[in-house]
Short mmCIF file of C-alpha atoms in Angstrom, two decimals:
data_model
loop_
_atom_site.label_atom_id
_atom_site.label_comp_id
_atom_site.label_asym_id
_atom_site.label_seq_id
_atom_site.Cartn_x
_atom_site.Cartn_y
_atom_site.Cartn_z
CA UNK A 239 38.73 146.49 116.30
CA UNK A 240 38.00 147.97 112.39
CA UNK A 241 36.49 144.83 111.67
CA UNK A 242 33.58 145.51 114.33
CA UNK A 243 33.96 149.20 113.82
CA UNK A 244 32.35 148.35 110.40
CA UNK A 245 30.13 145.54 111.15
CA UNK A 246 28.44 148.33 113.57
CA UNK A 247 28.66 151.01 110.89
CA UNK A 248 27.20 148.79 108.00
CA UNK A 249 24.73 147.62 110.47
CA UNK A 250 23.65 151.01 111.07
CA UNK A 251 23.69 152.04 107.31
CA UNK A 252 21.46 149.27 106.28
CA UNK A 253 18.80 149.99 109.23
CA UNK A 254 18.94 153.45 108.03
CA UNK A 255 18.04 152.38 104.46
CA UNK A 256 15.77 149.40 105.19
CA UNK A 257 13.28 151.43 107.40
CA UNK A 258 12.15 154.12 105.01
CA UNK A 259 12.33 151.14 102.16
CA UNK A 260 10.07 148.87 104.35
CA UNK A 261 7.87 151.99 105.37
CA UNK A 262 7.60 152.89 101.63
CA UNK A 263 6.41 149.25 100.74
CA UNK A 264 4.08 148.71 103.68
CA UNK A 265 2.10 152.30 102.07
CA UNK A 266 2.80 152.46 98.92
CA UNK A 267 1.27 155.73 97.33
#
Protein backbone atom coordinates (compact mmCIF):
# COMPACT_ATOMS: atom_id res chain seq x y z
CA UNK A 1 0.00 0.00 0.00
CA UNK A 2 3.12 2.76 0.79
CA UNK A 3 4.90 1.24 -1.89
CA UNK A 4 2.17 2.47 -4.54
CA UNK A 5 1.34 5.39 -2.33
CA UNK A 6 4.83 6.59 -3.51
CA UNK A 7 5.12 5.25 -6.90
CA UNK A 8 1.86 7.61 -7.44
CA UNK A 9 3.42 10.46 -5.48
CA UNK A 10 6.91 10.32 -7.28
CA UNK A 11 5.00 9.90 -10.41
CA UNK A 12 3.23 12.98 -9.80
CA UNK A 13 6.38 14.94 -8.60
CA UNK A 14 8.32 14.19 -11.66
CA UNK A 15 5.30 15.23 -14.12
CA UNK A 16 5.19 18.30 -12.12
CA UNK A 17 8.91 18.99 -12.76
CA UNK A 18 9.28 17.56 -16.27
CA UNK A 19 6.48 19.79 -17.83
CA UNK A 20 7.76 23.25 -17.07
CA UNK A 21 11.48 21.65 -17.84
CA UNK A 22 10.23 20.32 -21.26
CA UNK A 23 8.16 23.64 -21.83
CA UNK A 24 11.34 25.65 -20.95
CA UNK A 25 13.46 23.61 -23.57
CA UNK A 26 10.90 23.48 -26.36
CA UNK A 27 11.12 27.87 -26.03
CA UNK A 28 14.01 28.60 -24.79
CA UNK A 29 14.34 32.49 -24.23
Amino acid sequence: MSWGARLGDTTALFTHVSAPVMTRLRQPE
